[in-house]
mmCIF file of C-alpha atoms in Angstrom:
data_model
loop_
_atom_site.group_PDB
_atom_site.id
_atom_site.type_symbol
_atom_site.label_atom_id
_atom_site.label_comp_id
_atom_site.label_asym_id
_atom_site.label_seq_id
_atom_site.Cartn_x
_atom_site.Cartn_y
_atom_site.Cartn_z
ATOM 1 C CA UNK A 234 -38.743 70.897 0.752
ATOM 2 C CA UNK A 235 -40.561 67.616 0.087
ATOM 3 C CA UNK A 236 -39.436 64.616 1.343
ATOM 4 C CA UNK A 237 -38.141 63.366 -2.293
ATOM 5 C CA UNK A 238 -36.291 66.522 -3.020
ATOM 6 C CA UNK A 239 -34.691 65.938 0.448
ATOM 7 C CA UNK A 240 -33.813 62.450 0.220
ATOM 8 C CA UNK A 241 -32.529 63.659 -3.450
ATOM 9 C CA UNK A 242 -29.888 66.217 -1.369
ATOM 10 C CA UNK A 243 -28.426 63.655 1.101
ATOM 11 C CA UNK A 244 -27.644 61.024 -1.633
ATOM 12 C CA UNK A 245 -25.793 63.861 -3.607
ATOM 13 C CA UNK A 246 -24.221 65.275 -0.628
ATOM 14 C CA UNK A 247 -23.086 61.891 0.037
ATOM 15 C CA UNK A 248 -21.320 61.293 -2.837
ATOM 16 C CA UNK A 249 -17.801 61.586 -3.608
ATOM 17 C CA UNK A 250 -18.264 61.320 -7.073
ATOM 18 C CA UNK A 251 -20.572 62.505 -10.044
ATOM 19 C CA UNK A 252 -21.124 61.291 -13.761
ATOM 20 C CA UNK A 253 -20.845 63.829 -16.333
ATOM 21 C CA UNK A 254 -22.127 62.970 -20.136
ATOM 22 C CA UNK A 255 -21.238 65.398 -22.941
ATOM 23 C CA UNK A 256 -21.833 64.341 -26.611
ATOM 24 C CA UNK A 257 -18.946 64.366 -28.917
ATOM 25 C CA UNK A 258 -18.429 65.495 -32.341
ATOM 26 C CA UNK A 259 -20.203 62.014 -33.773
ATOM 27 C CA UNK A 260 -23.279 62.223 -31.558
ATOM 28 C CA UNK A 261 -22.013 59.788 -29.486
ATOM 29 C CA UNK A 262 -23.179 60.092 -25.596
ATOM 30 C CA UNK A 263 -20.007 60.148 -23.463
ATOM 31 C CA UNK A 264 -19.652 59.312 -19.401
ATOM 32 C CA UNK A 265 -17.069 59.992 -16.700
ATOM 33 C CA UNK A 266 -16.284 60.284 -13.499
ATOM 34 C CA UNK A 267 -16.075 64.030 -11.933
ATOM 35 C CA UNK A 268 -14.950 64.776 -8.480
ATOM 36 C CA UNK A 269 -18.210 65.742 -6.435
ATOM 37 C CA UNK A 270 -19.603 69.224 -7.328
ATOM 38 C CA UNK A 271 -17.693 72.000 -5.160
ATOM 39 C CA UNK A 272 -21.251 73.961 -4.550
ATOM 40 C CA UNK A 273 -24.694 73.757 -5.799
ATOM 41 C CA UNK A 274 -27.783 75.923 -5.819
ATOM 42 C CA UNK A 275 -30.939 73.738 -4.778
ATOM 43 C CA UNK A 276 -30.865 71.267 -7.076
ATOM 44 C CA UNK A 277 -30.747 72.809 -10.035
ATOM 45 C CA UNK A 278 -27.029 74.549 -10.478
ATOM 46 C CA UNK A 279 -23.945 72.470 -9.443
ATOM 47 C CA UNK A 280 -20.071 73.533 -10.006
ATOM 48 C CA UNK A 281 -17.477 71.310 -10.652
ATOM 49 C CA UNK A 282 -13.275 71.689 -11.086
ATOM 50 C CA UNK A 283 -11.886 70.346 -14.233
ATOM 51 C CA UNK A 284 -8.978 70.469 -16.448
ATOM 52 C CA UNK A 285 -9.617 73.170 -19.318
ATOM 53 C CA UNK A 286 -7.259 70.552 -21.682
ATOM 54 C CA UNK A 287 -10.273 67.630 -21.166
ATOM 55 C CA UNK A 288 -12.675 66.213 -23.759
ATOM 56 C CA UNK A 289 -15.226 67.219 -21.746
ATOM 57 C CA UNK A 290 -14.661 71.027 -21.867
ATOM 58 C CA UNK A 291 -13.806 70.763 -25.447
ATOM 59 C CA UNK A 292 -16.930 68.994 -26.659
ATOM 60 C CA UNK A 293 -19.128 71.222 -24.113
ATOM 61 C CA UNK A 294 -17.869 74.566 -25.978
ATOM 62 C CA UNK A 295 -19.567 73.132 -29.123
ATOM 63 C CA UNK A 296 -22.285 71.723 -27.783
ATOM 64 C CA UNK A 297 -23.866 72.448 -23.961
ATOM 65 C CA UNK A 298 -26.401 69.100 -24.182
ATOM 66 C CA UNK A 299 -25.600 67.046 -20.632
ATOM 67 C CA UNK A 300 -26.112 65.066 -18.389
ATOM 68 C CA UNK A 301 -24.996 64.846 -14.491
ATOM 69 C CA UNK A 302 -25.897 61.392 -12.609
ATOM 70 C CA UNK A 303 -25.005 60.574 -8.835
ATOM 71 C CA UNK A 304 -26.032 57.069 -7.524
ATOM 72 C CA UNK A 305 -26.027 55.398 -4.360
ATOM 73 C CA UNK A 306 -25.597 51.654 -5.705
ATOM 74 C CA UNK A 307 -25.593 50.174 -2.699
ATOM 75 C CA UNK A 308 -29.465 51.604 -1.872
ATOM 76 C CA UNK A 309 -30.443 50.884 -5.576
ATOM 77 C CA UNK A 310 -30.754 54.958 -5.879
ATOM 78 C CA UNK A 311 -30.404 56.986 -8.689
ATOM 79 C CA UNK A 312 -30.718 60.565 -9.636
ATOM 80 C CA UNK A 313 -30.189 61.795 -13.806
ATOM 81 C CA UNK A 314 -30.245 65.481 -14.273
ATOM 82 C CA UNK A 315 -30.841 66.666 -17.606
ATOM 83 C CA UNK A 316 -29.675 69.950 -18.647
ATOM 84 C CA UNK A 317 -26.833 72.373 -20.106
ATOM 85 C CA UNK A 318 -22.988 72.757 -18.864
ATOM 86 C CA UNK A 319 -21.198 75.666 -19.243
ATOM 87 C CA UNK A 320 -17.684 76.300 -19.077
ATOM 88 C CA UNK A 321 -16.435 78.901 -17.006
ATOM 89 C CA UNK A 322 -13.228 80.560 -17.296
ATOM 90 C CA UNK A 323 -13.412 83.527 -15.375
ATOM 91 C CA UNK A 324 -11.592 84.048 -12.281
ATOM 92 C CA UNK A 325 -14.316 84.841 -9.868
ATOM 93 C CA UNK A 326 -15.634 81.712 -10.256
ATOM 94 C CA UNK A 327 -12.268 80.088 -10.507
ATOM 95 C CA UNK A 328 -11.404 81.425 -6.923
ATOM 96 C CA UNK A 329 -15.093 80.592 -5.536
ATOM 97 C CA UNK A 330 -14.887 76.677 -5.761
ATOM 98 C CA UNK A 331 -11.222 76.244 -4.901
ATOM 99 C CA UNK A 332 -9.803 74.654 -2.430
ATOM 100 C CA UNK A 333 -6.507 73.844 -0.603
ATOM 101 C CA UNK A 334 -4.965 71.065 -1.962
ATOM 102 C CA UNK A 335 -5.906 71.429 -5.394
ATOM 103 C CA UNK A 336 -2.673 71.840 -6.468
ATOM 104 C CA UNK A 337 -2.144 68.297 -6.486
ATOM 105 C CA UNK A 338 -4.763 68.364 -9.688
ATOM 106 C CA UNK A 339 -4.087 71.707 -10.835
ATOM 107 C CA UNK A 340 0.371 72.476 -10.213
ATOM 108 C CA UNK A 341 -0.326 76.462 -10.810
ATOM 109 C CA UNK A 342 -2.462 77.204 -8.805
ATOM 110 C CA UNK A 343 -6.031 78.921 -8.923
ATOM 111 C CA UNK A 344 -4.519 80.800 -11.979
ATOM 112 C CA UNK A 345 -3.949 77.776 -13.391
ATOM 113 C CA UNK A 346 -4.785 78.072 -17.186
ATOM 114 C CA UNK A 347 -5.325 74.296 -17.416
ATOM 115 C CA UNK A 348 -7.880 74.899 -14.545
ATOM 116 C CA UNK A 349 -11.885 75.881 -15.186
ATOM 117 C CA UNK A 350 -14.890 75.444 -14.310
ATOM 118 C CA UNK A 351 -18.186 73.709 -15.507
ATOM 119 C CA UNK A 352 -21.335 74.734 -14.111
ATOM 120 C CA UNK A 353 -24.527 72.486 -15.071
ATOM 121 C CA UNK A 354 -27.889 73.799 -14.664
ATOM 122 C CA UNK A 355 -30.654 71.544 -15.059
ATOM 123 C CA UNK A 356 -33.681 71.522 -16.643
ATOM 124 C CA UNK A 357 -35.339 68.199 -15.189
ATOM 125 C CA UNK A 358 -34.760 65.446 -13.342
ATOM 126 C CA UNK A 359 -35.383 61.564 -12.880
ATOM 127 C CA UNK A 360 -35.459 59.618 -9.832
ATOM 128 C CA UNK A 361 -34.836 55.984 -9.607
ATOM 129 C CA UNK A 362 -35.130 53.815 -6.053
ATOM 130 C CA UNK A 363 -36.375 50.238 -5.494
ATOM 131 C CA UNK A 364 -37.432 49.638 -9.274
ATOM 132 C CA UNK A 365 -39.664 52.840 -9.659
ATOM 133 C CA UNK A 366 -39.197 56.215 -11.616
ATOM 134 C CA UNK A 367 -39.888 59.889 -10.356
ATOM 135 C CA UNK A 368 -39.600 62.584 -12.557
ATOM 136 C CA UNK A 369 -39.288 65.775 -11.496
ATOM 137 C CA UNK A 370 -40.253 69.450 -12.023
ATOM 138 C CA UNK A 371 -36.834 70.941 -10.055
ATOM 139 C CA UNK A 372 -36.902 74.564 -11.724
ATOM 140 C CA UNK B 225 -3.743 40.264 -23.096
ATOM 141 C CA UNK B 226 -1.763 43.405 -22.620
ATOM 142 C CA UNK B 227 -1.066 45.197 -18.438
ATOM 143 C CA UNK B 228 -3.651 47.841 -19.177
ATOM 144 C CA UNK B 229 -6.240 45.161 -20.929
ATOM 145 C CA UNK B 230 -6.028 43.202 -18.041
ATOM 146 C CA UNK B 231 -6.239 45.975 -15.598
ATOM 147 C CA UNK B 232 -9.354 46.766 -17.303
ATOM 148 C CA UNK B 233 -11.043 43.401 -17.648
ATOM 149 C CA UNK B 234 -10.289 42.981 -13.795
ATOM 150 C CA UNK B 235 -12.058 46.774 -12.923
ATOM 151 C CA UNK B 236 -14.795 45.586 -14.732
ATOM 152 C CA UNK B 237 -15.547 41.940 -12.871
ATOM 153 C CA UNK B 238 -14.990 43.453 -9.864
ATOM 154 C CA UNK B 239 -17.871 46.114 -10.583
ATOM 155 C CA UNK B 240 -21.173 45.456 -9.225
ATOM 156 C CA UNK B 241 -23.115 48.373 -11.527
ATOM 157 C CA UNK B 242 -22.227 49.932 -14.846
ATOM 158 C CA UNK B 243 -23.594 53.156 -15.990
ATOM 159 C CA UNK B 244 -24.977 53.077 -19.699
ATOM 160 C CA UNK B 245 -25.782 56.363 -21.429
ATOM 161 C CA UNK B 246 -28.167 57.225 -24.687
ATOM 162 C CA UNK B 247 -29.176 59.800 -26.479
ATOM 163 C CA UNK B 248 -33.226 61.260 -26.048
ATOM 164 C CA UNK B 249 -35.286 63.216 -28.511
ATOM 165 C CA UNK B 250 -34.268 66.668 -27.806
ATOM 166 C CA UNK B 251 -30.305 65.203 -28.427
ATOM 167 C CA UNK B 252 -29.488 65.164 -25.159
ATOM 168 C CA UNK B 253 -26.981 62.659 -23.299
ATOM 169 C CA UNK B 254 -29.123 60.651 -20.397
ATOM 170 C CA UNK B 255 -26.930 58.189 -18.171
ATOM 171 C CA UNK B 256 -28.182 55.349 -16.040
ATOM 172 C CA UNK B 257 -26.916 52.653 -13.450
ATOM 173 C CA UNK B 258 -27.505 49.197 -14.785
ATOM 174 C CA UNK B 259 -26.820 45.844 -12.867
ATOM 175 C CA UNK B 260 -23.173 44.751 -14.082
ATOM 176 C CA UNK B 261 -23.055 42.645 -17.752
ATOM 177 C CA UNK B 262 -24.401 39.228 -17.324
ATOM 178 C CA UNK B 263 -21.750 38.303 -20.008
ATOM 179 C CA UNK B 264 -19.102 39.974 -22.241
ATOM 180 C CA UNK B 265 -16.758 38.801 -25.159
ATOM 181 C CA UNK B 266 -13.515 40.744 -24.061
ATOM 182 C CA UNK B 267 -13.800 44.082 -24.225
ATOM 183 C CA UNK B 268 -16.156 44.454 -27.516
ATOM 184 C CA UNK B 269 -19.350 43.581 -25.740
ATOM 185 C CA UNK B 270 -21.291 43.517 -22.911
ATOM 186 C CA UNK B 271 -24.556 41.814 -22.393
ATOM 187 C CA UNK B 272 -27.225 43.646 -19.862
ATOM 188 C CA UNK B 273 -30.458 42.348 -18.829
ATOM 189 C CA UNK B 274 -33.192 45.481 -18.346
ATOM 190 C CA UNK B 275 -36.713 46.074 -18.612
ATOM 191 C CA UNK B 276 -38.637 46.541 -21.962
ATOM 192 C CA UNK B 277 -40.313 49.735 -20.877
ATOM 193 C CA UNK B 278 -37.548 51.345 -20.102
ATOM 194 C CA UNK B 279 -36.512 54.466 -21.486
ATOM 195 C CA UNK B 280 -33.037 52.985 -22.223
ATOM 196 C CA UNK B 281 -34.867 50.423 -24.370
ATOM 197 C CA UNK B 282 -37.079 53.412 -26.238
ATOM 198 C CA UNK B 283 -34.264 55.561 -26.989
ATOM 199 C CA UNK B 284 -31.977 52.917 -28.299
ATOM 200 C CA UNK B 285 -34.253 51.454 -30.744
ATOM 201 C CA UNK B 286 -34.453 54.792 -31.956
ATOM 202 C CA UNK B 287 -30.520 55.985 -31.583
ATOM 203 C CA UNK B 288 -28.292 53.280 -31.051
ATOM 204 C CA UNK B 289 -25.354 55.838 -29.966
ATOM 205 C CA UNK B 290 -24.647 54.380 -26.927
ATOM 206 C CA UNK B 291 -22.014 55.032 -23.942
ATOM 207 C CA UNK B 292 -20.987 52.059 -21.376
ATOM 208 C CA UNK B 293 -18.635 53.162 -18.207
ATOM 209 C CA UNK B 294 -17.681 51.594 -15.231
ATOM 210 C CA UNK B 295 -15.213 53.396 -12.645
ATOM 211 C CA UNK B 296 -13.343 52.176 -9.213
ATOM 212 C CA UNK B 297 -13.800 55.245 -7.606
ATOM 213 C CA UNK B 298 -11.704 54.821 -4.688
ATOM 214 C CA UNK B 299 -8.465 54.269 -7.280
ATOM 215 C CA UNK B 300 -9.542 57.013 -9.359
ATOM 216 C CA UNK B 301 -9.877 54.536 -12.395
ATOM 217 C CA UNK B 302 -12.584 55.039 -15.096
ATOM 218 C CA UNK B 303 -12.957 52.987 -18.676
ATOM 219 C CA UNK B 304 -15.129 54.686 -21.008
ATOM 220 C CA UNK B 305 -16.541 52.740 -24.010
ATOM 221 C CA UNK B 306 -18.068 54.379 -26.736
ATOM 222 C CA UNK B 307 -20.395 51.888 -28.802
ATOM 223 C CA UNK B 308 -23.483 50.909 -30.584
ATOM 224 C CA UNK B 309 -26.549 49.653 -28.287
ATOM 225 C CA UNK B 310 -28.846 47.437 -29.864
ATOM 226 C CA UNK B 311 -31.897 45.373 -28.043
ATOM 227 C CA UNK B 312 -32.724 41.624 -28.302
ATOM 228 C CA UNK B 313 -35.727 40.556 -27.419
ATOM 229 C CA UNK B 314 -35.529 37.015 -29.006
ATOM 230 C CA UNK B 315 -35.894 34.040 -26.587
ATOM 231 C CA UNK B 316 -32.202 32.746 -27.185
ATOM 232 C CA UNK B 317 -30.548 35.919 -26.104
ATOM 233 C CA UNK B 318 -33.364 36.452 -23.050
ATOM 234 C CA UNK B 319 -32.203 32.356 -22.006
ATOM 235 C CA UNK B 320 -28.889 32.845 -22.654
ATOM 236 C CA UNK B 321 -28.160 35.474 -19.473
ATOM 237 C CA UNK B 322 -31.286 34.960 -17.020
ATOM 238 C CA UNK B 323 -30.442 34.216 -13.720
ATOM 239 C CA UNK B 324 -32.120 32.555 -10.905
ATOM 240 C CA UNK B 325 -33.624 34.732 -8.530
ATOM 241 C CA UNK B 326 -34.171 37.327 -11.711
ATOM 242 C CA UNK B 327 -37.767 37.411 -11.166
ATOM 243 C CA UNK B 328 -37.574 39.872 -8.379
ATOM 244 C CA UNK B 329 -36.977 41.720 -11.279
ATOM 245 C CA UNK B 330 -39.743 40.501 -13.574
ATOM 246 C CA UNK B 331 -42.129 38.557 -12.278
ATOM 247 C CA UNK B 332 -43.326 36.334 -14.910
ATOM 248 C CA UNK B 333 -39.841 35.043 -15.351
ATOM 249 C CA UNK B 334 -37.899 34.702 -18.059
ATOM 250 C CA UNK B 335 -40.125 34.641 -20.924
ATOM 251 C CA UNK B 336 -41.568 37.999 -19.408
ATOM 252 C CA UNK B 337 -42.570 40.752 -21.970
ATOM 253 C CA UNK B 338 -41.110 43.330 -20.303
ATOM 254 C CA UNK B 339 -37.404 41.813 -19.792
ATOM 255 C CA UNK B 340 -35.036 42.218 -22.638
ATOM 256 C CA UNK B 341 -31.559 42.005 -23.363
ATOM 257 C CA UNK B 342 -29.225 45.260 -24.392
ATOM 258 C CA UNK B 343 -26.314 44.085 -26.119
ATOM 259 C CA UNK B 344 -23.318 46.660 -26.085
ATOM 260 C CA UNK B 345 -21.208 46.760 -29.035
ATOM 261 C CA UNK B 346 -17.686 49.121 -28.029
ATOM 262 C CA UNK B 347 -15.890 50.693 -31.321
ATOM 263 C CA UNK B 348 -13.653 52.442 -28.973
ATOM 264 C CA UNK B 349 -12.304 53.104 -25.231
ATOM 265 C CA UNK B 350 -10.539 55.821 -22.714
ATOM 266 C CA UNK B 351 -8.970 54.765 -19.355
ATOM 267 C CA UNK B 352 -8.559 57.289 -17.167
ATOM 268 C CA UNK B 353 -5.946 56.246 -14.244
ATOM 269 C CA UNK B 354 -4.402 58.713 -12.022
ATOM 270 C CA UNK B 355 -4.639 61.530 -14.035
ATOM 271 C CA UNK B 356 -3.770 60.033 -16.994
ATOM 272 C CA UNK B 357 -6.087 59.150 -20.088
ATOM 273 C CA UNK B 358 -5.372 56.627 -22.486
ATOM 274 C CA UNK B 359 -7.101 56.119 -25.825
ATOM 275 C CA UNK B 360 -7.601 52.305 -26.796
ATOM 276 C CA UNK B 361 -8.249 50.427 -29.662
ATOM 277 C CA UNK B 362 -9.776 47.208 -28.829
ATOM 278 C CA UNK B 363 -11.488 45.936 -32.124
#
């Protein structure tokens, strides 16, 4: 893997957090905060946990356009992923990305109904640090 | 103000970077860190300084549809504000938020082509605060 790619893996494996976009029923771009991504394939697949009940999951049923951000503010690094999210409601991949403690989000367990999965595969990439732009060809 | 106004206004100051989001040809969502607002009038809009050639810039003179978020990650607190972006490239509004020290970002100061203002106009808002999300209306 090039160096880029690489330095691309440690800032998302170092975050705690990822930004989600979906657009909503007006066209209107919408951001928020996800828990980090339970697993990921390269750079090009990542799974997250979510609640079946949010906006998110509802708008991405109707329409799979999205984004998926992580940033390192403090190192003035950014990487925006461009692609489709898919919601996932099957319990293979329910059971895959759980983990112990997730009842606290999720009070039934990995049967949960109000618990799913989104799965964001991208289709390109841009990388920001120290005032310049990268994009990449990930796929 | 209203608890959860203030709450708000106070996650904001305190946040060093926001994350803006817009919408690209092919419709889909792309999201960004910018440097926190320079200036805001309450909670209706925000005031960013960025660079002409951005991408932000391009898309938004095209498709104002534009998402502002900031998020305390470490309280699990996120404000989503759904808006209109629009970009101001008249002398006033480029005087009116420059900064010293702002030509490390452009370097021919602050009548520099390629620094602009985006001003954010919110029509609506979500906080999300330990688990909970609350829909706002703060026109």
């Amino acid at each position: 893997m090039n160096t880029i790619l690489q330095t691309i893996s440690n800032l998302i494996d170092k975050s705690s957090v990822a930004f989600i976009s979906y657009i909503d029923e007006q066209g209107f771009p919408n951001t928020k905060a996800m828990l980090a991504p339970r697993k990921r394939e390269n750079l090009t697949a990542f799974y997250f946990t979510t609640n079946t009940s949010s906006q998110a999951v509802k708008y991405y049923m109707e329409n799979s356009k999205a984004c998926l951000y992580f940033c390192d503010s403090s190192s003035f690094q950014g990487i925006t992923f461009i692609g489709h999210a898919k919601v996932l409601q099957d319990q293979a991949n329910k059971n895959a990305i759980w983990q112990e403690n997730d009842e606290i989000y999720y009070s039934k367990g990995v049967t949960d109904p109000d618990y799913c999965v989104i799965k964001f595969t991208a289709k390109k990439a841009r990388y920001y640090s120290k005032f310049k732009t990268t994009d990449l060809n990930i796929t």
